[in-house]
PDB file of C-alpha atoms in Angstrom:
ATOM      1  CA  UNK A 666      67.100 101.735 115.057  1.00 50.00           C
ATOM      2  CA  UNK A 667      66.157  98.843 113.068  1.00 49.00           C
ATOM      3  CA  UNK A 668      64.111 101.266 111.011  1.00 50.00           C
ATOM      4  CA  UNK A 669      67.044 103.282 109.929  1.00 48.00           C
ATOM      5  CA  UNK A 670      69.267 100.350 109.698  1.00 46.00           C
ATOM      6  CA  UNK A 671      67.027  99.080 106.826  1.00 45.00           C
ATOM      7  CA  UNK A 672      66.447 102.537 105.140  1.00 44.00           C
ATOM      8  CA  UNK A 673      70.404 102.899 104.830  1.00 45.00           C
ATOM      9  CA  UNK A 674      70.688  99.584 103.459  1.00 44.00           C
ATOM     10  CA  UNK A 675      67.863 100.264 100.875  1.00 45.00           C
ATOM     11  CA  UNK A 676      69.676 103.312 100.268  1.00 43.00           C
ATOM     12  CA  UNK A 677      72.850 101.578  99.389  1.00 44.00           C
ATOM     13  CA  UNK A 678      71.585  98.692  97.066  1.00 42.00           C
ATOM     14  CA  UNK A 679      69.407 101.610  95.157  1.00 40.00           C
ATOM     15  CA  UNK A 680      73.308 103.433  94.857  1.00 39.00           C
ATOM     16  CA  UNK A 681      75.057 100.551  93.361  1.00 41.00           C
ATOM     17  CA  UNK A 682      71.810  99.686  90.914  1.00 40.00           C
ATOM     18  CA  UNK A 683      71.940 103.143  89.804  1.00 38.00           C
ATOM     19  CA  UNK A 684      75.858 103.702  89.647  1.00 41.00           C
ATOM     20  CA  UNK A 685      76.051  99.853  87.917  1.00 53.00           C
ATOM     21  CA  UNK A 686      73.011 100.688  85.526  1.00 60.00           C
ATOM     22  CA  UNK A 687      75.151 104.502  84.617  1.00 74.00           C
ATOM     23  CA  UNK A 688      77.633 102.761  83.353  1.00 82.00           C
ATOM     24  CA  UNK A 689      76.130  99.466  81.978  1.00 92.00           C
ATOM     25  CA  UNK A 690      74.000 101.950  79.721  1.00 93.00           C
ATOM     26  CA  UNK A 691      77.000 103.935  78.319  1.00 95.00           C
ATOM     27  CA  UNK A 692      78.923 100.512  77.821  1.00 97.00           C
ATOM     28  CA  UNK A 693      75.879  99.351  76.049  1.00 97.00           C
ATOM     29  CA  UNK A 694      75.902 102.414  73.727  1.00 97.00           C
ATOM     30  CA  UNK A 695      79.088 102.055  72.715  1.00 98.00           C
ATOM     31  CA  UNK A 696      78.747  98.511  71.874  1.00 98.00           C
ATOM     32  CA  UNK A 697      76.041  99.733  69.203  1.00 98.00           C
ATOM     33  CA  UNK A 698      77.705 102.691  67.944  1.00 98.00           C
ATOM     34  CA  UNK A 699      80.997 100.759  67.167  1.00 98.00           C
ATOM     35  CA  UNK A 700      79.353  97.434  66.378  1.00 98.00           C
ATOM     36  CA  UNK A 701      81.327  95.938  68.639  1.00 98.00           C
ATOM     37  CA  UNK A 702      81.496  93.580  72.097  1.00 98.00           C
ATOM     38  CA  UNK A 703      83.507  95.037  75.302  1.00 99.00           C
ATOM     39  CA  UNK A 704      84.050  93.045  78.388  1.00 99.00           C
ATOM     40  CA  UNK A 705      85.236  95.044  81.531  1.00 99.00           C
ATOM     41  CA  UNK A 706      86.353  94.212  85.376  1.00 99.00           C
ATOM     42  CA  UNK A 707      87.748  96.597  87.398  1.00 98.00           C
ATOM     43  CA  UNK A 708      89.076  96.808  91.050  1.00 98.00           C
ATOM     44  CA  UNK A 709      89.595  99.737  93.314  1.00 98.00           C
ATOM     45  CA  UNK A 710      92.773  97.481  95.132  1.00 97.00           C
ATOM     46  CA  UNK A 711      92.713 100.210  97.888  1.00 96.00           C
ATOM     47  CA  UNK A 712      88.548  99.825  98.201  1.00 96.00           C
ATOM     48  CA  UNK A 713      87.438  96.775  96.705  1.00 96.00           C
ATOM     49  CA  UNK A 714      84.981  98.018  94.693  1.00 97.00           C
ATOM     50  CA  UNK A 715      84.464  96.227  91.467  1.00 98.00           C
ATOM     51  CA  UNK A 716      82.712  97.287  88.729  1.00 97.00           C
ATOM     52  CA  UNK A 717      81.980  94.746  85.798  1.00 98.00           C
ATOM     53  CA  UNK A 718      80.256  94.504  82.012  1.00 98.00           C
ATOM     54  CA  UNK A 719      80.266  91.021  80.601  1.00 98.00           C
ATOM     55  CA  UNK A 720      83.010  90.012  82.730  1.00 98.00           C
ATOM     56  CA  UNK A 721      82.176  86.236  82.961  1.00 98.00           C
ATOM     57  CA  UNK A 722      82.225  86.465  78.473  1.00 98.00           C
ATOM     58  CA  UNK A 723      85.381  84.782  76.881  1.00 98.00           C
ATOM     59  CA  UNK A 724      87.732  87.093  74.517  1.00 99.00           C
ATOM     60  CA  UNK A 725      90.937  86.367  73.184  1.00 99.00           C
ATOM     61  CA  UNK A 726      93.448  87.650  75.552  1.00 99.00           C
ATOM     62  CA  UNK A 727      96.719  88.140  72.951  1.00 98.00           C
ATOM     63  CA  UNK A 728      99.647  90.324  74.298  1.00 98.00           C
ATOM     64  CA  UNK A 729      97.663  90.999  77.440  1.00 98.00           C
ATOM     65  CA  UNK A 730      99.186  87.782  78.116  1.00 98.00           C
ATOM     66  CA  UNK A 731     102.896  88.790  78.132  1.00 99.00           C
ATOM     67  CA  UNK A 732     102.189  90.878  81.645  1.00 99.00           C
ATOM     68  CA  UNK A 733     101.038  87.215  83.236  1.00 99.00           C
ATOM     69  CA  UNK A 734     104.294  85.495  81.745  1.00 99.00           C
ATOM     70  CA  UNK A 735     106.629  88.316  82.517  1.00 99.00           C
ATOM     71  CA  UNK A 736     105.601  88.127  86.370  1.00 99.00           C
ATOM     72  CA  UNK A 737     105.214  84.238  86.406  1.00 99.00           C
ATOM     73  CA  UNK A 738     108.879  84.798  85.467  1.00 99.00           C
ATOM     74  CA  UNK A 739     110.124  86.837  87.616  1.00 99.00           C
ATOM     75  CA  UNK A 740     108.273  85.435  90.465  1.00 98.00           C
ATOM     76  CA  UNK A 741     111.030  82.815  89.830  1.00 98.00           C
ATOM     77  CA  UNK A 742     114.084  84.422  88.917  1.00 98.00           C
ATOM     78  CA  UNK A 743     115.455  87.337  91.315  1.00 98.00           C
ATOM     79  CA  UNK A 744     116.481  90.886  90.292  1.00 98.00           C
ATOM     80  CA  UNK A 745     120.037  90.144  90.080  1.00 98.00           C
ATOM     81  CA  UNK A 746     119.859  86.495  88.524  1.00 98.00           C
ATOM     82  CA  UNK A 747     118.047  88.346  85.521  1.00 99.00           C
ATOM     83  CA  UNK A 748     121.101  88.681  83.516  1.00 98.00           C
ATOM     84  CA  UNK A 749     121.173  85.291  82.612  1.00 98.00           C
ATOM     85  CA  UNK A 750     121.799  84.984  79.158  1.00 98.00           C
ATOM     86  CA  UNK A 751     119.605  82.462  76.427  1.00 98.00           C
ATOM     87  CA  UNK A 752     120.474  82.004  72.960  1.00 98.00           C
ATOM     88  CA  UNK A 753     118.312  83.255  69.948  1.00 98.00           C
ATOM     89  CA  UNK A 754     118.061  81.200  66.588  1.00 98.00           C
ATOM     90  CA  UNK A 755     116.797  82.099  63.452  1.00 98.00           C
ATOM     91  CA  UNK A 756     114.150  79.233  63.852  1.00 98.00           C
ATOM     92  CA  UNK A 757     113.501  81.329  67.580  1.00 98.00           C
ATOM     93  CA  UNK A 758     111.744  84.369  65.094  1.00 99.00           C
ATOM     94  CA  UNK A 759     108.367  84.872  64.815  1.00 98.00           C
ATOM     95  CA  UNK A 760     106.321  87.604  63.094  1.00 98.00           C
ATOM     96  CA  UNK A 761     106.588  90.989  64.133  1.00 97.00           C
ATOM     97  CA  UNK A 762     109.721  90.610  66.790  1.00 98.00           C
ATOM     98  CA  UNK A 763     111.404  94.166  66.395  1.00 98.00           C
ATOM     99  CA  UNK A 764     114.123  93.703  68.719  1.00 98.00           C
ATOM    100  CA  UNK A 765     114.732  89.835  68.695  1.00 98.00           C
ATOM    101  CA  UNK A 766     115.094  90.032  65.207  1.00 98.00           C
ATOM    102  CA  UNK A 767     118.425  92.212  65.624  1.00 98.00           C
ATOM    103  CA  UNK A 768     119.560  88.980  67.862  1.00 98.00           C
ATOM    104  CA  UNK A 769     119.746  86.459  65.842  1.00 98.00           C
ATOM    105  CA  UNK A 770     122.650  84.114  66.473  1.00 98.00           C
ATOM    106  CA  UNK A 771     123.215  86.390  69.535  1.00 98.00           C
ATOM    107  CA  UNK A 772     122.836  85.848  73.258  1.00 98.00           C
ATOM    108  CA  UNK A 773     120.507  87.499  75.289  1.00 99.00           C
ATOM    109  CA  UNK A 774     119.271  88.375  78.782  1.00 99.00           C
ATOM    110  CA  UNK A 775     116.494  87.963  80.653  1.00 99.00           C
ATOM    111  CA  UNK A 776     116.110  91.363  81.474  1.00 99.00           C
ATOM    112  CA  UNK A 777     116.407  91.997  78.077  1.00 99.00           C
ATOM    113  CA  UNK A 778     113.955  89.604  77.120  1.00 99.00           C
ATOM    114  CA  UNK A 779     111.677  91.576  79.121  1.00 99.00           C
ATOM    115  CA  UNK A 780     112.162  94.432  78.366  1.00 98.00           C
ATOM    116  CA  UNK A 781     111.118  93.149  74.583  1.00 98.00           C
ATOM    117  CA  UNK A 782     108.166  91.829  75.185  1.00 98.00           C
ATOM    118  CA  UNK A 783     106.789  94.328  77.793  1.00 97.00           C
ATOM    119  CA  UNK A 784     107.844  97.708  76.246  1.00 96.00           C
ATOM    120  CA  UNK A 785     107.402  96.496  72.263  1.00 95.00           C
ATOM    121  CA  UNK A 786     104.713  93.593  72.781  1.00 96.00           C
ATOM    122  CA  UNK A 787     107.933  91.516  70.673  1.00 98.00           C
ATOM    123  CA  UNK A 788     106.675  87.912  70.280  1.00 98.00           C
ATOM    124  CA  UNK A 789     109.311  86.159  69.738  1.00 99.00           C
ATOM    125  CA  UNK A 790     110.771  87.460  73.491  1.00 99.00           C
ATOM    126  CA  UNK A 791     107.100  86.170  75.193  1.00 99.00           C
ATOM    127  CA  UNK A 792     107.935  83.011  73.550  1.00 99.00           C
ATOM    128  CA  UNK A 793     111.793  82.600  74.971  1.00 99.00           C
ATOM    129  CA  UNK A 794     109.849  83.909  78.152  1.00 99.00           C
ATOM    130  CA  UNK A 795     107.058  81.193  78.287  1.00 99.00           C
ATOM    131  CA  UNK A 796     110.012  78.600  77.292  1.00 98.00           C
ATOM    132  CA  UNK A 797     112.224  80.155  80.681  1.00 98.00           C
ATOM    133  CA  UNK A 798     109.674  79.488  82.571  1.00 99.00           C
ATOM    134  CA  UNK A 799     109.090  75.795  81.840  1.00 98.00           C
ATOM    135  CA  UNK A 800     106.775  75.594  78.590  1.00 98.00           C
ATOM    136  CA  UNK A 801     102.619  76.245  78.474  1.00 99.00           C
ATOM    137  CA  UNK A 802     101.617  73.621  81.097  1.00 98.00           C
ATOM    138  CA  UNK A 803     103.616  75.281  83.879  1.00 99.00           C
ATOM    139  CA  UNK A 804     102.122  78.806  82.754  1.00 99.00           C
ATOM    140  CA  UNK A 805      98.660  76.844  83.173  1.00 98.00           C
ATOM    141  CA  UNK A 806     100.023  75.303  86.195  1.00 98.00           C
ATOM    142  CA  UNK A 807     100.732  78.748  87.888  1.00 98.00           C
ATOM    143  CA  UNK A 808      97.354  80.394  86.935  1.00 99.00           C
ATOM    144  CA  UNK A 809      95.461  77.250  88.511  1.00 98.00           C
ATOM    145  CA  UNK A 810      97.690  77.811  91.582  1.00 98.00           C
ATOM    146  CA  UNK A 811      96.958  81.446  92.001  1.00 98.00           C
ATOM    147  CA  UNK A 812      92.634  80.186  91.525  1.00 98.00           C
ATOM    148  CA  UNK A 813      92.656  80.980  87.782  1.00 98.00           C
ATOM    149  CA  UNK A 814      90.954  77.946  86.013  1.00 98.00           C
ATOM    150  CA  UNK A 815      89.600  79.968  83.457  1.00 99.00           C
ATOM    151  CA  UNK A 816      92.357  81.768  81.608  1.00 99.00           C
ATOM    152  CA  UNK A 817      93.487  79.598  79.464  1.00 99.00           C
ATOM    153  CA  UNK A 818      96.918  79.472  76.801  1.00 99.00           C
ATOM    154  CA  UNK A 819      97.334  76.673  74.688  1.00 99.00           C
ATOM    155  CA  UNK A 820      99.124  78.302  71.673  1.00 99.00           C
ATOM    156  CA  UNK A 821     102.891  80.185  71.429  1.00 98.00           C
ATOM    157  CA  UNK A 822     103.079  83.129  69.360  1.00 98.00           C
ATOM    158  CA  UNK A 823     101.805  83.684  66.453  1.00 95.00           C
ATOM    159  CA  UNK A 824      99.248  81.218  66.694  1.00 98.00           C
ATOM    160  CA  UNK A 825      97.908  82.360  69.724  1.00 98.00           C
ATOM    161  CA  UNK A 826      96.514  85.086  67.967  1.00 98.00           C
ATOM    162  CA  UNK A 827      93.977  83.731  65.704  1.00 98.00           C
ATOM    163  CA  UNK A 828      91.225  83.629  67.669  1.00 98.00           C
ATOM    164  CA  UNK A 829      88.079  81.381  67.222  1.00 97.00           C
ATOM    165  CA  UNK A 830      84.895  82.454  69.285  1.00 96.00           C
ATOM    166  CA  UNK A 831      83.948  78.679  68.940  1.00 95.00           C
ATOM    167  CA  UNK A 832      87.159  77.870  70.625  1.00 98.00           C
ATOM    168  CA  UNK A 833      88.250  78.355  74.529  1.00 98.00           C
ATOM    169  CA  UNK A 834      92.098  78.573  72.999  1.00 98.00           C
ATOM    170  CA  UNK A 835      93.988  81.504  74.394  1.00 99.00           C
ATOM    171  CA  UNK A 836      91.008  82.718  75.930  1.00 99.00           C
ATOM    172  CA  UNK A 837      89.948  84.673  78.992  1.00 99.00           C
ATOM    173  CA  UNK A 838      87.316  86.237  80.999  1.00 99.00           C
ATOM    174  CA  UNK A 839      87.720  89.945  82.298  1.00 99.00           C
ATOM    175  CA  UNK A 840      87.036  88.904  85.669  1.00 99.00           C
ATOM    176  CA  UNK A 841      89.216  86.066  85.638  1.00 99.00           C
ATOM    177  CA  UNK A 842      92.410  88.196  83.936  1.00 99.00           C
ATOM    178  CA  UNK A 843      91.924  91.087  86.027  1.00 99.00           C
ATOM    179  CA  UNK A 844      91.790  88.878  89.602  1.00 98.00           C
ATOM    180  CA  UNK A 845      95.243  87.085  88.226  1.00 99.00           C
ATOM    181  CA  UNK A 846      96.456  90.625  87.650  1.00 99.00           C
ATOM    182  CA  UNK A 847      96.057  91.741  91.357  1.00 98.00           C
ATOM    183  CA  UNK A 848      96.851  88.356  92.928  1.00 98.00           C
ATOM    184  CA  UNK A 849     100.018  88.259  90.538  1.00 98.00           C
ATOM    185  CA  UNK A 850     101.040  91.609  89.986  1.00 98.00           C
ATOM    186  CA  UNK A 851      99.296  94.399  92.208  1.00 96.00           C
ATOM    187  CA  UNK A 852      99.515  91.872  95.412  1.00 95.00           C
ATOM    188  CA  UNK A 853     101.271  89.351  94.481  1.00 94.00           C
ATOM    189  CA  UNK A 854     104.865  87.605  95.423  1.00 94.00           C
ATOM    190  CA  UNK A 855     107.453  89.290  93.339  1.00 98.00           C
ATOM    191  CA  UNK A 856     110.046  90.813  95.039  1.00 97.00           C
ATOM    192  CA  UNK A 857     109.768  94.673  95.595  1.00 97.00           C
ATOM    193  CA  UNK A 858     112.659  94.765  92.770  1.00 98.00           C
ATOM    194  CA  UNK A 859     111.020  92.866  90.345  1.00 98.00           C
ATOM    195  CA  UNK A 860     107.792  94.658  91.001  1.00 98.00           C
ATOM    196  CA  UNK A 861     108.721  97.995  90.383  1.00 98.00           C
ATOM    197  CA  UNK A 862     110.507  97.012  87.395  1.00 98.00           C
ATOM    198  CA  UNK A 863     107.961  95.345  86.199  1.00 98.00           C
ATOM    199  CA  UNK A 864     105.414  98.117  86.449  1.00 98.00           C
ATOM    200  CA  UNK A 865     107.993 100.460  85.007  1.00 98.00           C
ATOM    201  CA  UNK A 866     108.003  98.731  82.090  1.00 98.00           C
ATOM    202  CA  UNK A 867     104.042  98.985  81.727  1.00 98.00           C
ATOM    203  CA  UNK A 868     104.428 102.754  82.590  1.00 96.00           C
ATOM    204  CA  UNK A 869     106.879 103.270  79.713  1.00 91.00           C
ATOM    205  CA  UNK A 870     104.542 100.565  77.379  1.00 86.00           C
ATOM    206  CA  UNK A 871     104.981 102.200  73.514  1.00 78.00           C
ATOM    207  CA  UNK A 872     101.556 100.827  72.305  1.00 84.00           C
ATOM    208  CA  UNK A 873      99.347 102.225  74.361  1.00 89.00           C
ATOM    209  CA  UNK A 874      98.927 105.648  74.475  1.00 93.00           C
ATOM    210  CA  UNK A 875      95.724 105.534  72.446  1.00 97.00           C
ATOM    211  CA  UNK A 876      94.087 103.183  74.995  1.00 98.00           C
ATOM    212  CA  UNK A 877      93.599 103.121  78.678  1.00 98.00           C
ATOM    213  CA  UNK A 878      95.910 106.083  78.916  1.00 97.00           C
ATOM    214  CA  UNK A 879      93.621 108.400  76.527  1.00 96.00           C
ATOM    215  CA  UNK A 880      90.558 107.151  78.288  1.00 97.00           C
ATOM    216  CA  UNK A 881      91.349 108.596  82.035  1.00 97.00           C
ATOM    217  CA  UNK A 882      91.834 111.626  83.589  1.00 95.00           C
ATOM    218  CA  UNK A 883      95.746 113.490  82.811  1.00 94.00           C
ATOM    219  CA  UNK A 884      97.266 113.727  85.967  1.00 95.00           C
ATOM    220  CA  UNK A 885      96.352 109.427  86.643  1.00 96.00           C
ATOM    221  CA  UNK A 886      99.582 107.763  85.708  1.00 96.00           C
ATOM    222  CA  UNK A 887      98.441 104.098  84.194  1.00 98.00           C
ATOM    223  CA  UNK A 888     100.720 101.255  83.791  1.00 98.00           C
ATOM    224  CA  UNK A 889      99.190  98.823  80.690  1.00 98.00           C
ATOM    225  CA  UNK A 890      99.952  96.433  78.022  1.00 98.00           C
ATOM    226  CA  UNK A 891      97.949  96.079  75.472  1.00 98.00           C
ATOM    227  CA  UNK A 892      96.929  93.557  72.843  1.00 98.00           C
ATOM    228  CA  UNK A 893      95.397  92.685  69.363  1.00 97.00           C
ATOM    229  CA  UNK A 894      94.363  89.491  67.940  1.00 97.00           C
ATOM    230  CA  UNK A 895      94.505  88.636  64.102  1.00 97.00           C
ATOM    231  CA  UNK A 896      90.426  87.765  63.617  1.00 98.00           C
ATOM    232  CA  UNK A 897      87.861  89.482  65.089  1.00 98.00           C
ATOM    233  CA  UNK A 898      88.915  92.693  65.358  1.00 98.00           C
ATOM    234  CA  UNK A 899      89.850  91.597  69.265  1.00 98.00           C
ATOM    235  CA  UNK A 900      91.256  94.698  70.312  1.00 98.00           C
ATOM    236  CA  UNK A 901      92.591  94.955  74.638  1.00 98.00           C
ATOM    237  CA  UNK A 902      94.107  96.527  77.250  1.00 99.00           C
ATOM    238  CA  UNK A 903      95.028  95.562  80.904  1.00 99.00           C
ATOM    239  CA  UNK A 904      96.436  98.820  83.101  1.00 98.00           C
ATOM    240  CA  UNK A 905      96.939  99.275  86.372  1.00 98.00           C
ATOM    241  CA  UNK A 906      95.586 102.948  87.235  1.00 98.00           C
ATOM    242  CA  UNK A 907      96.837 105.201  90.014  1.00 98.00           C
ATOM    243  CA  UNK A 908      94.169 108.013  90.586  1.00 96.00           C
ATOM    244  CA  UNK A 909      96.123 111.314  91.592  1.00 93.00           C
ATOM    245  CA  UNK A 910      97.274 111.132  95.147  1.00 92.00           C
ATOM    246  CA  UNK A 911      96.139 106.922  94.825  1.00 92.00           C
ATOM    247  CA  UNK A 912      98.983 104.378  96.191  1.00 94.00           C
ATOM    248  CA  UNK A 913      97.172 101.601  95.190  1.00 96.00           C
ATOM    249  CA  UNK A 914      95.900 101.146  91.619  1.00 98.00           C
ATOM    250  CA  UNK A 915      92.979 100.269  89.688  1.00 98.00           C
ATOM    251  CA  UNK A 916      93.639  96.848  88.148  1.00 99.00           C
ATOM    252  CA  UNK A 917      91.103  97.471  85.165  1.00 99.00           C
ATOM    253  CA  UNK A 918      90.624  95.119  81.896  1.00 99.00           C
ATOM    254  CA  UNK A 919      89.530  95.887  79.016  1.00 99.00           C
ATOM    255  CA  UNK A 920      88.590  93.289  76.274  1.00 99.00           C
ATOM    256  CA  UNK A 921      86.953  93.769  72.600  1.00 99.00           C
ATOM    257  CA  UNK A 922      85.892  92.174  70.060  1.00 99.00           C
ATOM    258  CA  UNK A 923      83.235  91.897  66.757  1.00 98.00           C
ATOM    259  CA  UNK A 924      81.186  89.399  65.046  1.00 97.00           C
ATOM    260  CA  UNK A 925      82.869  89.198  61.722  1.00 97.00           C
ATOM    261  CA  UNK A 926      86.190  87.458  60.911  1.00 98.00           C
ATOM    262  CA  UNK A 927      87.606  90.214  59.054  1.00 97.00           C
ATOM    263  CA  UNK A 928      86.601  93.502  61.278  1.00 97.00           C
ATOM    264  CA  UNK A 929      88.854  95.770  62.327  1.00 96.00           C
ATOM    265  CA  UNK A 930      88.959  97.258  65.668  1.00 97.00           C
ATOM    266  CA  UNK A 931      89.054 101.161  66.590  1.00 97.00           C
ATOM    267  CA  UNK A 932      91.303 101.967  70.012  1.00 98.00           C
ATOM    268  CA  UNK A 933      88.873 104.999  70.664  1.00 98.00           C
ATOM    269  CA  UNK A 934      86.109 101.945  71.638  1.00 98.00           C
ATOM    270  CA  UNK A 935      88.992 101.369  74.591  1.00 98.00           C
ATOM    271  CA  UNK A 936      89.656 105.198  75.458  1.00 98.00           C
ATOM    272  CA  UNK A 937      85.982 105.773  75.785  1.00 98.00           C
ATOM    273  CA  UNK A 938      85.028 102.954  77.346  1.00 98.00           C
ATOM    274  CA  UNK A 939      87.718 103.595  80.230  1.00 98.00           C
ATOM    275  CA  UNK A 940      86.399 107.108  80.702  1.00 97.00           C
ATOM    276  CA  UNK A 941      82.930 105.437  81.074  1.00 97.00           C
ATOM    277  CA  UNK A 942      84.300 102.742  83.789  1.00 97.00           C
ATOM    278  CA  UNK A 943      86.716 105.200  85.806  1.00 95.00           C
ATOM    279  CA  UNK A 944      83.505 107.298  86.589  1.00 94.00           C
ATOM    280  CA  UNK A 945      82.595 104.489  88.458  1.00 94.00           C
ATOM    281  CA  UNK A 946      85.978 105.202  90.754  1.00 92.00           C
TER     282      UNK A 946
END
């Protein structure tokens, strides 16, 4: 009995080597043929199995970020207190803030403001977002609370987005986002309404159809928000994944970057890099 016990447990750890090593050896491929630096974590919420590349390596983070503020808010505010309404300045506007822009000396909701920054990545709405929910070091404060000492923002938009790789500013860790994702998001506190409107917004997310979503299989529906930073060509995406038939997701990140200041980053290294990891599911 012992015998077998040890031959199935041999058998197992041989598994995972060669399942890990499948996909470390694709990931590493595309790294060379795209020139290029990808950090994954992923977790099977309904299995537990992770799979990782470079997960414990810093990236830049950018609009990945507004999924973390958008649920720190709405862990505070209930469904039907979201129609509180904030004012917008013209000092409020920041680059590229397609809807905001149209509000200027206007009032608008938090729904709204939502909505914004989740479906259009608007920066100027994940700034009045970040300000709702009490500034930067209450954003920090919630991400320590929920074990995340790693993430960390320092920056509003734009300036978040110029990212340094000698600097920790606005930076993450795959493992590190992706665990905040599930403990925030996936299984987190938000009421069932703010969940599922939450989600919905990620499922109906207009910049990422080139990303996670081209990566995986057709019939998976995948719920992301995506990001770019200014330098580096950092180029990411953060989905939740439901496999066909799957009530629990995936909570899978994907973070990119390259070694020159002025690169520019191609989405397909995203789409085939999520093919590569969902084999692993």
């Amino acid at each position: 009995m012992k015998k077998l016990i040890f031959l199935i447990v041999i058998a197992l750890v041989l598994s995972a080597c060669n399942s890990n090593s499948s996909h470390a050896k694709e990931l590493n491929d595309l790294e060379k043929k795209y020139n290029a630096h990808i950090g994954v974590y992923a977790l099977n919420t309904k299995s537990g199995k992770e799979v990782k590349f470079n997960s414990d390596k810093r990236f830049a983070y950018a609009s990945t970020s507004k999924a973390i503020n958008s649920a720190i808010l709405l862990e505070q505010v209930p469904y039907n207190k979201l129609n509180k309404k904030v004012h917008i300045n013209k000092d409020d506007i920041v680059a590229y803030s397609p809807i905001l822009e149209k509000y200027v000396g206007k009032d608008i909701t938090l729904k709204e403001l939502i909505e914004a920054s989740m479906t259009y990545s608007d920066n100027t709405a994940n700034n009045k977002i970040i300000k709702e929910i009490g500034g930067i070091k209450k954003v920090k404060q919630r991400l320590k609370e929920l074990g995340d000492k790693v993430t960390n923002p320092v920056r509003y938009e734009i300036e978040l987005n110029y990212y340094s790789p000698k600097s920790k500013k606005d930076t993450s860790t795959p493992a590190a986002f992706g665990k905040t994702l599930n403990k925030l998001i996936a299984n987190g506190k938000l009421s069932k309404k703010n969940k599922n409107f939450l989600l919905d917004l990620m499922f109906n997310n207009k910049n990422g159809d080139t990303l996670i979503k081209d990566g995986v299989p057709k019939d998976y529906k995948v719920a992301d928000k995506s990001g770019q930073a200014i330098t580096y060509a950092s180029r990411n995406d953060v989905a939740f994944v439901y496999p066909k038939g799957q009530s629990e997701p995936i909570v899978l990140v994907i973070f990119t970057n390259k070694d020159n200041k002025s690169d520019k980053p191609n989405d397909k290294l995203i789409s085939e890099t999520a093919k590569s990891v969902m084999k692993e599911f």
